[in-house]
XYZ file of C-alpha atoms in Angstrom:
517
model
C 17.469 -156.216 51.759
C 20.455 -158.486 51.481
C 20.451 -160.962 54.506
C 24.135 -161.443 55.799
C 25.026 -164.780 57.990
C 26.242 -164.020 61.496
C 28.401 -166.811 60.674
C 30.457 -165.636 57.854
C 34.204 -166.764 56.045
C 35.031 -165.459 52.485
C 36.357 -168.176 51.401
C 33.699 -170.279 52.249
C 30.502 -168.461 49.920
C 33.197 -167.449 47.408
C 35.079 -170.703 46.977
C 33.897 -173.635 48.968
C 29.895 -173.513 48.022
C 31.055 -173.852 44.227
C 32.811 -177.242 44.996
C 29.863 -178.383 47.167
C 27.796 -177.582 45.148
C 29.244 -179.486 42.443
C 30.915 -177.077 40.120
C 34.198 -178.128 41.595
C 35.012 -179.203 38.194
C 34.367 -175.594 36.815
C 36.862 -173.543 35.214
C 37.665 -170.978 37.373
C 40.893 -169.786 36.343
C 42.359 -169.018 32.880
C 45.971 -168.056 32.209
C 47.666 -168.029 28.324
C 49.418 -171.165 29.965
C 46.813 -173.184 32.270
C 43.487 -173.430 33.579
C 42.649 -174.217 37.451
C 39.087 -175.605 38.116
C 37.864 -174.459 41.733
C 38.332 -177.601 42.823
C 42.178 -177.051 42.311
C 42.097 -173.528 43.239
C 40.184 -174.314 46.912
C 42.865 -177.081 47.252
C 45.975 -174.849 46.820
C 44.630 -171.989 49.393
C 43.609 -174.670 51.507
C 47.026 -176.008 51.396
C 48.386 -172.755 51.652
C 46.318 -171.731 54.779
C 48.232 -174.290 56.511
C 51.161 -173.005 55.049
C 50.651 -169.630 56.975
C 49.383 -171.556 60.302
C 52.675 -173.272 60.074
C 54.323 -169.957 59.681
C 52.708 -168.711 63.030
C 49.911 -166.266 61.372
C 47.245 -166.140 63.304
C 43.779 -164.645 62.813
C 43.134 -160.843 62.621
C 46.809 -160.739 61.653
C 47.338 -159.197 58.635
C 49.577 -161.132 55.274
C 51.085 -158.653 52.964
C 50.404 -159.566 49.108
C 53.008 -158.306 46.596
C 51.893 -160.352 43.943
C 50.291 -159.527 40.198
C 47.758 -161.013 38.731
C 48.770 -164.697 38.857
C 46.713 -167.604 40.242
C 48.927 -167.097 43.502
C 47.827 -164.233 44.304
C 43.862 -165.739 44.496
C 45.011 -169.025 46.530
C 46.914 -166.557 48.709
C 44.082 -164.392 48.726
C 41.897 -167.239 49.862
C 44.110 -168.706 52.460
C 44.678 -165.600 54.258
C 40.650 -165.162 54.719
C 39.929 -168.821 55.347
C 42.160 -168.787 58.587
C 40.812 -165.487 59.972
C 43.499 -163.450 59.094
C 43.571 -160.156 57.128
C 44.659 -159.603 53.582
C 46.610 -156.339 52.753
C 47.325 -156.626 48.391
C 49.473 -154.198 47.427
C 50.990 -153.051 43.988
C 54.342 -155.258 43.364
C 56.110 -152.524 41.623
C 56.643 -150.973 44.917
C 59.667 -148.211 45.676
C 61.761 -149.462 48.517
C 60.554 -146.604 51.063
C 57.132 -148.248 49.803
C 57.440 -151.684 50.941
C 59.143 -150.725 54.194
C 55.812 -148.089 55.243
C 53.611 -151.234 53.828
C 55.267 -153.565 56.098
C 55.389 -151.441 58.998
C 51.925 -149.978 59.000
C 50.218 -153.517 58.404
C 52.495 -155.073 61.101
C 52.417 -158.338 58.281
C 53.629 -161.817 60.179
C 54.100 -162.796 56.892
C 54.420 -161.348 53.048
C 53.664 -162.843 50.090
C 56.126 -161.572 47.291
C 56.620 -162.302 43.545
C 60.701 -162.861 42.693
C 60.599 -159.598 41.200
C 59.861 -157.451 43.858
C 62.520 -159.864 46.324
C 64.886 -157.829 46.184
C 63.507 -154.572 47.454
C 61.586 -156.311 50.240
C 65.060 -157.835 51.197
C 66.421 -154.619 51.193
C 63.901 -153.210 53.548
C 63.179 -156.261 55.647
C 66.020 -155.287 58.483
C 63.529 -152.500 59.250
C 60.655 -154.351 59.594
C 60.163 -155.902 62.702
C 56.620 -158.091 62.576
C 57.654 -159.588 59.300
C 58.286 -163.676 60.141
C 57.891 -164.705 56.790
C 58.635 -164.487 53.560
C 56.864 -166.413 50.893
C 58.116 -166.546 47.470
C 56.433 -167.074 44.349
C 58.636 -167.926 41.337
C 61.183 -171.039 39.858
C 62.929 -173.101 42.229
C 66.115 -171.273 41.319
C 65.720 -168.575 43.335
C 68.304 -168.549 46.129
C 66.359 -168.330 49.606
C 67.826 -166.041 52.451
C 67.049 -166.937 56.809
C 63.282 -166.529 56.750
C 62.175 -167.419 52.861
C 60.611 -170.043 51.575
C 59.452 -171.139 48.457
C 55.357 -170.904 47.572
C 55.332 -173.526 45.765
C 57.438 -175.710 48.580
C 54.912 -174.724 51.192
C 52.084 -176.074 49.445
C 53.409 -179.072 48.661
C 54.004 -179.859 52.226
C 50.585 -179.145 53.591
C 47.182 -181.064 52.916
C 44.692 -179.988 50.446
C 41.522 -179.502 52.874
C 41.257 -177.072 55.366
C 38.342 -176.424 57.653
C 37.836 -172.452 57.715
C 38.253 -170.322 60.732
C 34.880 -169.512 62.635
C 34.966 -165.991 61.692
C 32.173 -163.525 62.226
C 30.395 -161.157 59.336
C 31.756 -157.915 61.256
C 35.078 -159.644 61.352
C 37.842 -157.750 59.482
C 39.052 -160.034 56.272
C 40.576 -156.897 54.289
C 42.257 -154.109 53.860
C 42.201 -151.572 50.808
C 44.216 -148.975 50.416
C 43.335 -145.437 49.080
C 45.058 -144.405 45.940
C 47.246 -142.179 48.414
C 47.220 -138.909 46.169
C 48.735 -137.268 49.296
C 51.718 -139.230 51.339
C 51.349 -143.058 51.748
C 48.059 -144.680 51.368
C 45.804 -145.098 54.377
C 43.945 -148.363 54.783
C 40.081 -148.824 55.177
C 39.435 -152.134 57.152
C 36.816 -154.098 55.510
C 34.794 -156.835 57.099
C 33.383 -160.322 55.712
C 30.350 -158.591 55.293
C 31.103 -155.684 53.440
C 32.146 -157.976 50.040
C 29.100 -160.278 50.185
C 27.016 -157.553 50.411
C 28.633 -155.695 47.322
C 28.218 -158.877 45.491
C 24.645 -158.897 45.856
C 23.802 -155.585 45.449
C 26.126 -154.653 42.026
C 28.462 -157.821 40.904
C 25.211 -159.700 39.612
C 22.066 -157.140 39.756
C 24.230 -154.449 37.809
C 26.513 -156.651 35.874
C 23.843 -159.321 35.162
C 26.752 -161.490 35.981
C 26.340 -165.641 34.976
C 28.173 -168.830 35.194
C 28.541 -168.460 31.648
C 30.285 -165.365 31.816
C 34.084 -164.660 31.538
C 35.984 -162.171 33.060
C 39.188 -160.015 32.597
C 40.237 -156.862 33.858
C 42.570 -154.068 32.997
C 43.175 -153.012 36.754
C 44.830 -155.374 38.639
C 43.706 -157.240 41.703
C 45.452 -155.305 44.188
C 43.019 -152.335 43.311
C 39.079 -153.198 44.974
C 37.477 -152.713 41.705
C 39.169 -155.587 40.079
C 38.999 -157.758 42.693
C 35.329 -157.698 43.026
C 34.680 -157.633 39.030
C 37.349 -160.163 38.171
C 37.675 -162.271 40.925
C 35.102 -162.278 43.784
C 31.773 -161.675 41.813
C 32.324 -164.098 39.063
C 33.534 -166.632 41.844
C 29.829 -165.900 43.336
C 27.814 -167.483 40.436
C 30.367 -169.906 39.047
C 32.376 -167.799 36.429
C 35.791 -167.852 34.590
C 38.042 -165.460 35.392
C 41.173 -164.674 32.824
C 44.196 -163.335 34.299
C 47.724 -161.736 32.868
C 50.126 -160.134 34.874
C 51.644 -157.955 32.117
C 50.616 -154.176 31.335
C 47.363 -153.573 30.412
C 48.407 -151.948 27.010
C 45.400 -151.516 24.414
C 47.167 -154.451 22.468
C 46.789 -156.854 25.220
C 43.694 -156.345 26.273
C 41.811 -156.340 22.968
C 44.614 -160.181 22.817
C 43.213 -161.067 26.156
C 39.600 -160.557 25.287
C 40.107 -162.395 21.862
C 41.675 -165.550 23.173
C 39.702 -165.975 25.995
C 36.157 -165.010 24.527
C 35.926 -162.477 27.274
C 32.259 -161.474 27.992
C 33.135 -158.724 30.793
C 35.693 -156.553 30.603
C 36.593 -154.235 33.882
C 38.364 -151.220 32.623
C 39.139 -147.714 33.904
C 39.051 -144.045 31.325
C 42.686 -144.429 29.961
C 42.540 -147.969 28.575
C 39.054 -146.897 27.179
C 40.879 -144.200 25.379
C 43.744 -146.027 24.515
C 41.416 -149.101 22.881
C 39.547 -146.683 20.960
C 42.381 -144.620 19.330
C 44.128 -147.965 18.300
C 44.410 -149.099 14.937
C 42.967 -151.957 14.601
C 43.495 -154.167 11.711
C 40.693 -156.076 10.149
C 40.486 -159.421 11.724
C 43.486 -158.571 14.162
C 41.123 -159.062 17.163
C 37.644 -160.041 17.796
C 35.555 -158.712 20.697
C 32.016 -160.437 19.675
C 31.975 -162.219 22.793
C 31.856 -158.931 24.791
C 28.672 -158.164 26.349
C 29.735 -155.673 28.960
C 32.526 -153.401 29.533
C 32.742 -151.023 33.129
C 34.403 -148.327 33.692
C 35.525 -146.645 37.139
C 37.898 -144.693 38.904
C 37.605 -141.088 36.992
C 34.491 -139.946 35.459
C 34.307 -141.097 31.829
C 33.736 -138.496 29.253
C 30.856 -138.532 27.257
C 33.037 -138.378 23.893
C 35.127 -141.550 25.203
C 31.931 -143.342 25.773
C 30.585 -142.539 22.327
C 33.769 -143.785 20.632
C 33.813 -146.843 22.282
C 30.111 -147.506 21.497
C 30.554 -146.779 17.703
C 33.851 -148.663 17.692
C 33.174 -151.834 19.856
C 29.661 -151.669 20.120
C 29.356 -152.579 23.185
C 27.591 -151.221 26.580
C 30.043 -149.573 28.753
C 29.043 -148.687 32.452
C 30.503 -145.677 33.960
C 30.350 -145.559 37.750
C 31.894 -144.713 41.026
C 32.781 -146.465 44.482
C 35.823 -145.937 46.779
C 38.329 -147.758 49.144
C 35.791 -146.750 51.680
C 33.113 -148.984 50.458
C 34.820 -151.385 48.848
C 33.022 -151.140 45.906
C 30.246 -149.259 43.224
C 27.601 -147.842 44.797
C 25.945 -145.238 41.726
C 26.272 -146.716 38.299
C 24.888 -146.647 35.310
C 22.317 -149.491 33.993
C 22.725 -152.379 30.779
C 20.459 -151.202 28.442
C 19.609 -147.353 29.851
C 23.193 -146.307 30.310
C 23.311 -141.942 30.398
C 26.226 -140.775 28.633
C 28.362 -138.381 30.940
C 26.588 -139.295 34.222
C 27.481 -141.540 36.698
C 23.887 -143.304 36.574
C 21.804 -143.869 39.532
C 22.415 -145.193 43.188
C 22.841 -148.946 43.446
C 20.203 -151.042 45.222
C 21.024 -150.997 48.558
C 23.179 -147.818 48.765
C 21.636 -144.400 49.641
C 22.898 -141.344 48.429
C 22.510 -138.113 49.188
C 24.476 -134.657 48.087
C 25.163 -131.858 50.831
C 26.322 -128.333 51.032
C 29.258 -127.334 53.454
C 26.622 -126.545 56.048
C 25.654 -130.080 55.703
C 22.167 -129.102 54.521
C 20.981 -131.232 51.150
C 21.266 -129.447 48.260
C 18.259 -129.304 45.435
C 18.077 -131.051 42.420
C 20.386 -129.104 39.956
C 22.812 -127.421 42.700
C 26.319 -128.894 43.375
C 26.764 -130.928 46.740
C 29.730 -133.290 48.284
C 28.211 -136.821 47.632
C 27.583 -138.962 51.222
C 26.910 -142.366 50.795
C 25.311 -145.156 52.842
C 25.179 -148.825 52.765
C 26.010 -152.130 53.893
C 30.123 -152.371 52.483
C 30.906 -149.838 54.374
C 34.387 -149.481 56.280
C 35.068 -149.908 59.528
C 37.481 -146.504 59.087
C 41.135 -146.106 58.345
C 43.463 -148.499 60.213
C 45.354 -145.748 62.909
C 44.478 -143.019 61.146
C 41.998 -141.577 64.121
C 41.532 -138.050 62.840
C 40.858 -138.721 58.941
C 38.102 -141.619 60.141
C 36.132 -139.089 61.925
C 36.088 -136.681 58.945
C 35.245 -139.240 56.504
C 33.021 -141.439 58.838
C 29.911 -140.035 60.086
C 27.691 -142.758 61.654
C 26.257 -144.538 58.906
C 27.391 -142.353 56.028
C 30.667 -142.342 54.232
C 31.649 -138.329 53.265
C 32.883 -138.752 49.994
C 35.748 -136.029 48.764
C 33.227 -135.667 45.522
C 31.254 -133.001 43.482
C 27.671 -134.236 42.031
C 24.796 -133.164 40.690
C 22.167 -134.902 40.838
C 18.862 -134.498 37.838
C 15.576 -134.805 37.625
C 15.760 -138.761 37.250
C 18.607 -139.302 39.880
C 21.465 -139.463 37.859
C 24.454 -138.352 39.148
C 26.880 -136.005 37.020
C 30.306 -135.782 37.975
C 31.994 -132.455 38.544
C 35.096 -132.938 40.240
C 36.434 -133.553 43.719
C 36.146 -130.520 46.612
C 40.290 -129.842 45.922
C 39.969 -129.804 42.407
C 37.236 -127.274 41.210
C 38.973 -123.705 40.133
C 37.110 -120.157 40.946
C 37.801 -118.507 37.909
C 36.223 -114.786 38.430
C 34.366 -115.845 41.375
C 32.693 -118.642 39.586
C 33.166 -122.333 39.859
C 34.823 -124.227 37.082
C 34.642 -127.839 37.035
C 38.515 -128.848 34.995
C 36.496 -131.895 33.652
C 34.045 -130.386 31.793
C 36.793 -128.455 29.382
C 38.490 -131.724 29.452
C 35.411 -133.488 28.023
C 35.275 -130.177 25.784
C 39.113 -130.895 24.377
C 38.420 -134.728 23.931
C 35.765 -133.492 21.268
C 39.106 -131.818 18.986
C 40.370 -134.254 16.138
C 44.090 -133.373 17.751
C 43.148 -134.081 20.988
C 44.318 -137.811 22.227
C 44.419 -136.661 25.792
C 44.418 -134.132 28.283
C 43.936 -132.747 31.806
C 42.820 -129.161 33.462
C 44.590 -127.871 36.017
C 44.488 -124.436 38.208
C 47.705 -121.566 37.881
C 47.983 -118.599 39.046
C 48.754 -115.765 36.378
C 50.973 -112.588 37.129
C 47.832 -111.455 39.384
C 47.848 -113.724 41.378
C 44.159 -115.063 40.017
C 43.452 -118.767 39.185
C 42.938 -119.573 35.641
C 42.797 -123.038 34.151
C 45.457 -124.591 32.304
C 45.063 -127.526 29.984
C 47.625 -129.825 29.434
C 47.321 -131.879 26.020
C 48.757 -135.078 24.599
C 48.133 -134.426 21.148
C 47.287 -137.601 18.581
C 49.834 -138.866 16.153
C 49.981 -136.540 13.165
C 49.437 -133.325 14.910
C 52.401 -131.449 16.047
C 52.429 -128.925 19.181
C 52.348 -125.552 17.996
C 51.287 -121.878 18.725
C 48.765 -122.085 16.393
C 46.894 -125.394 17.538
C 47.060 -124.337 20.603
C 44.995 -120.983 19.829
C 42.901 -123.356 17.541
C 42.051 -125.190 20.879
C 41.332 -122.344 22.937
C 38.696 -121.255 20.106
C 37.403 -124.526 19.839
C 36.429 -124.639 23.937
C 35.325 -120.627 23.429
C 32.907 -122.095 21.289
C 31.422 -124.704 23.355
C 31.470 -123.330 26.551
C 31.182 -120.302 28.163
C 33.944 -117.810 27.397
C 35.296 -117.389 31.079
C 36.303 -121.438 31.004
C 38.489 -121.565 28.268
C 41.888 -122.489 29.198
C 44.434 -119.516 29.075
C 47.323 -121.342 28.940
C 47.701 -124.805 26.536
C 51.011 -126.867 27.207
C 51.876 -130.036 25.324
C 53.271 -133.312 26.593
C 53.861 -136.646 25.294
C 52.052 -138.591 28.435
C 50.191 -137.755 31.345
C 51.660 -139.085 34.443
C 49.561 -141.887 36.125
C 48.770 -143.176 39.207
C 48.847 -147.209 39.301
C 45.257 -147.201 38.751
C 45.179 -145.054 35.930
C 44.287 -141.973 37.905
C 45.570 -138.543 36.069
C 48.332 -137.337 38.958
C 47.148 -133.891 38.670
C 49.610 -132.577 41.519
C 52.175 -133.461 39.421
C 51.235 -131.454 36.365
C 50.312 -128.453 39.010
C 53.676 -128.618 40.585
């Protein structure tokens, strides 16, 4: 049982208790250019919480984060929480009609906005009432418009301590947004609670995470799943987290990870796949210092996961959590990792599968996965109709397909809108995707539904084939054997198209609506 403090601030058990407890000098922050103890970092969001009290946020107000993954974007981070306001990070690289529904929906007194994204957020900002504020982080050559003002300026102007707001556990301090497969992202409102309580129950149980460790992430910070393995759980014990802003190409995270001796690495299915097809030349990079590598957001496949064990030899933990609980909440285990499942249900998390009917299904049968524990969402911010469907008392109704085994591992087989009935029998597109992987010409691929000239689904596989095999009639009836083969005959895709990407989601999610439509 994790015991929470009625008497609860963020910033305080993730920040503050490492400077007073005398690891102020600690690094806490790594860049290619600098390193911030947390000593400096608690001094710049201290000086930047004044910054936003200046600016007339108040708490339970929300601040809008455009930022990468710069050391700004964790002082902001911190500052927002510290004064009792509410912290809404959001990818930079936003679309104009993007920034404007961000804005809007959050109501943001103020945004926080790297110089690259200025411009659209100028653009919109005529349509966007509650915004004050706008905070810029870059050079002091950027010219400021009514209403702007330089990060860097604001800080300097403000003192370096800051006594944090008397906030509550069940106070809201966050909001994450879903990966918004359909229309704009909703937000689930997280409390103070709901990230201490992840911390305790995965970031160090699960990760086994030290003081001695060092962190890095291919998802950025924006995204829940790299802020609590590469910001807020290594900030719990002491840790050193490495950030870059750039694309997480295969390159730069095996450059990151060498450089920085990285001993945890959060990553996600498509950099996993992209690391291990990469050549690699001898002595090129060195990733001895690994000791863990996670992986989250789609299922991994089995094949991916032996690859990565025979190339890098190193464990990687497959798992899953959700917007909705911040965090993981069934993952796999150091040392007793399953390859293909999702693992087991995390300390402090119950988990249970149901039918339709919302009876339990038995070991073996396929149910929607329901989760329960203490992260758990408040619900989606105005968004009345989808809380109630998703929130039922204590239990979060997940959109996913499981089944769970004899030893309470959960195997992944898709999410409710994505399994096919192919002649009246369920087919789950990931298992002939983890089929495919198994194919020398197979780099990667997704499995969608069409409808053939009778109107009956069938599954389609789309396939990024790997350098030195060519798209062709032939190895595309040389795939559709090789799946025969392995699984049962009715699963084989009947159609095979080639492409020279899949489209992805800013989290490295597959878009499969795009590849349907």
């Amino acid at each position: 049982m994790v015991e929470i403090p009625e008497a609860l601030n963020l910033a305080d058990v993730f920040l503050d208790h490492q400077v007073a407890a005398g690891r102020g000098d600690r690094i806490a922050l790594v860049t290619d250019q600098k390193k911030y103890s947390y000593a400096t970092v608690a001094a710049w969001a201290n000086r930047f919480g004044h910054a936003l009290g200046r600016a007339g946020v108040e708490m339970e107000q929300r601040v809008a984060l455009f930022l990468g993954d710069v050391p700004e974007f964790v002082f902001v981070w911190f500052a927002t929480v510290k004064i009792g306001a509410v912290v809404a990070a959001v990818n930079p690289e936003v679309k104009p009609e993007e920034a404007e529904y961000y804005l809007n929906y959050t109501r943001a007194r103020a945004a926080v906005v790297q110089a690259s994204a200025l411009p659209t957020i100028r653009g919109v900002r005529g349509r966007c009432p509650h915004l004050k504020t706008l905070f810029v982080v870059g050079g002091p050559d950027v010219a400021l418009e009514p209403g702007e003002v330089l990060f860097a300026k604001a800080c300097a102007e403000a003192p370096n301590h800051l006594d944090p707001a008397p906030t509550q556990r069940d106070d809201a301090a966050v909001w994450l947004f879903t990966s918004g497969s359909t229309g704009f992202p909703k937000a689930a409102v997280h409390r103070h609670r709901d990230f201490l309580y992840s911390a305790e129950c995965y970031g160090l149980p699960i990760l086994e995470m030290k003081e001695t460790d060092v962190t890095a992430s291919v998802p950025k910070l924006f995204f829940g799943y790299a802020l609590g393995n590469n910001l807020l759980f290594p900030f719990r014990v002491g840790a050193t987290v490495v950030l870059f802003p750039e694309k997480s190409t295969a390159e730069r995270v095996l450059e990151v990870v060498t450089k920085h001796k990285v001993s945890a690495l959060c990553s996600v299915p498509t950099s996993v796949n992209a690391v291990v097809n990469l050549e690699t030349p001898p002595g090129r990079y060195d990733w001895s210092s690994l000791r863990v590598a996670t992986s989250a957001g789609e299922a991994l496949p089995p094949e991916l996961y032996r690859r990565w064990k025979e190339k890098l030899g190193v464990e990687l933990l497959d798992g899953i959590g959700s917007a909705e609980m911040f965090h993981v909440f069934v993952s796999n285990r150091i040392g007793t990792a399953v390859p293909g499942s999702l693992g087991q249900a995390v300390p402090g998390y119950e988990v249970k599968l149901m039918d339709d009917d919302g009876r339990e299904v038995a070991e073996g049968e396929i149910g929607t996965m329901w989760v329960k524990g203490g992260s758990i969402s408040m619900g989606y911010w105005n968004r009345r109709e989808q809380s109630l469907a998703t929130f039922r008392g204590e239990w979060c109704v997940t959109a996913d397909k499981f089944v769970r085994d004899a030893a309470g591992n959960y195997w992944y087989r898709g999410r409710a809108d994505d399994l096919l009935k192919v002649g009246g029998r369920f087919v789950a597109p990931l298992e002939i995707e983890n089929c495919l992987l198994g194919h020398p010409a197979v780099l990667e691929c997704a499995v969608v539904g069409f409808e053939d000239d009778q109107k009956l689904v069938k599954p389609r596989a789309v396939v990024v084939p790997r350098p030195g095999h060519v798209p062709s009639e032939a190895l595309a009836a040389e795939l559709q054997a090789f799946v025969k083969e392995r699984l049962q005959p009715y699963k084989y895709p009947r159609e095979i198209r080639f492409a020279q990407e899949l489209p992805k989601s800013d989290r490295g999610k597959v878009l499969k609506q795009k590849l349907q439509a």
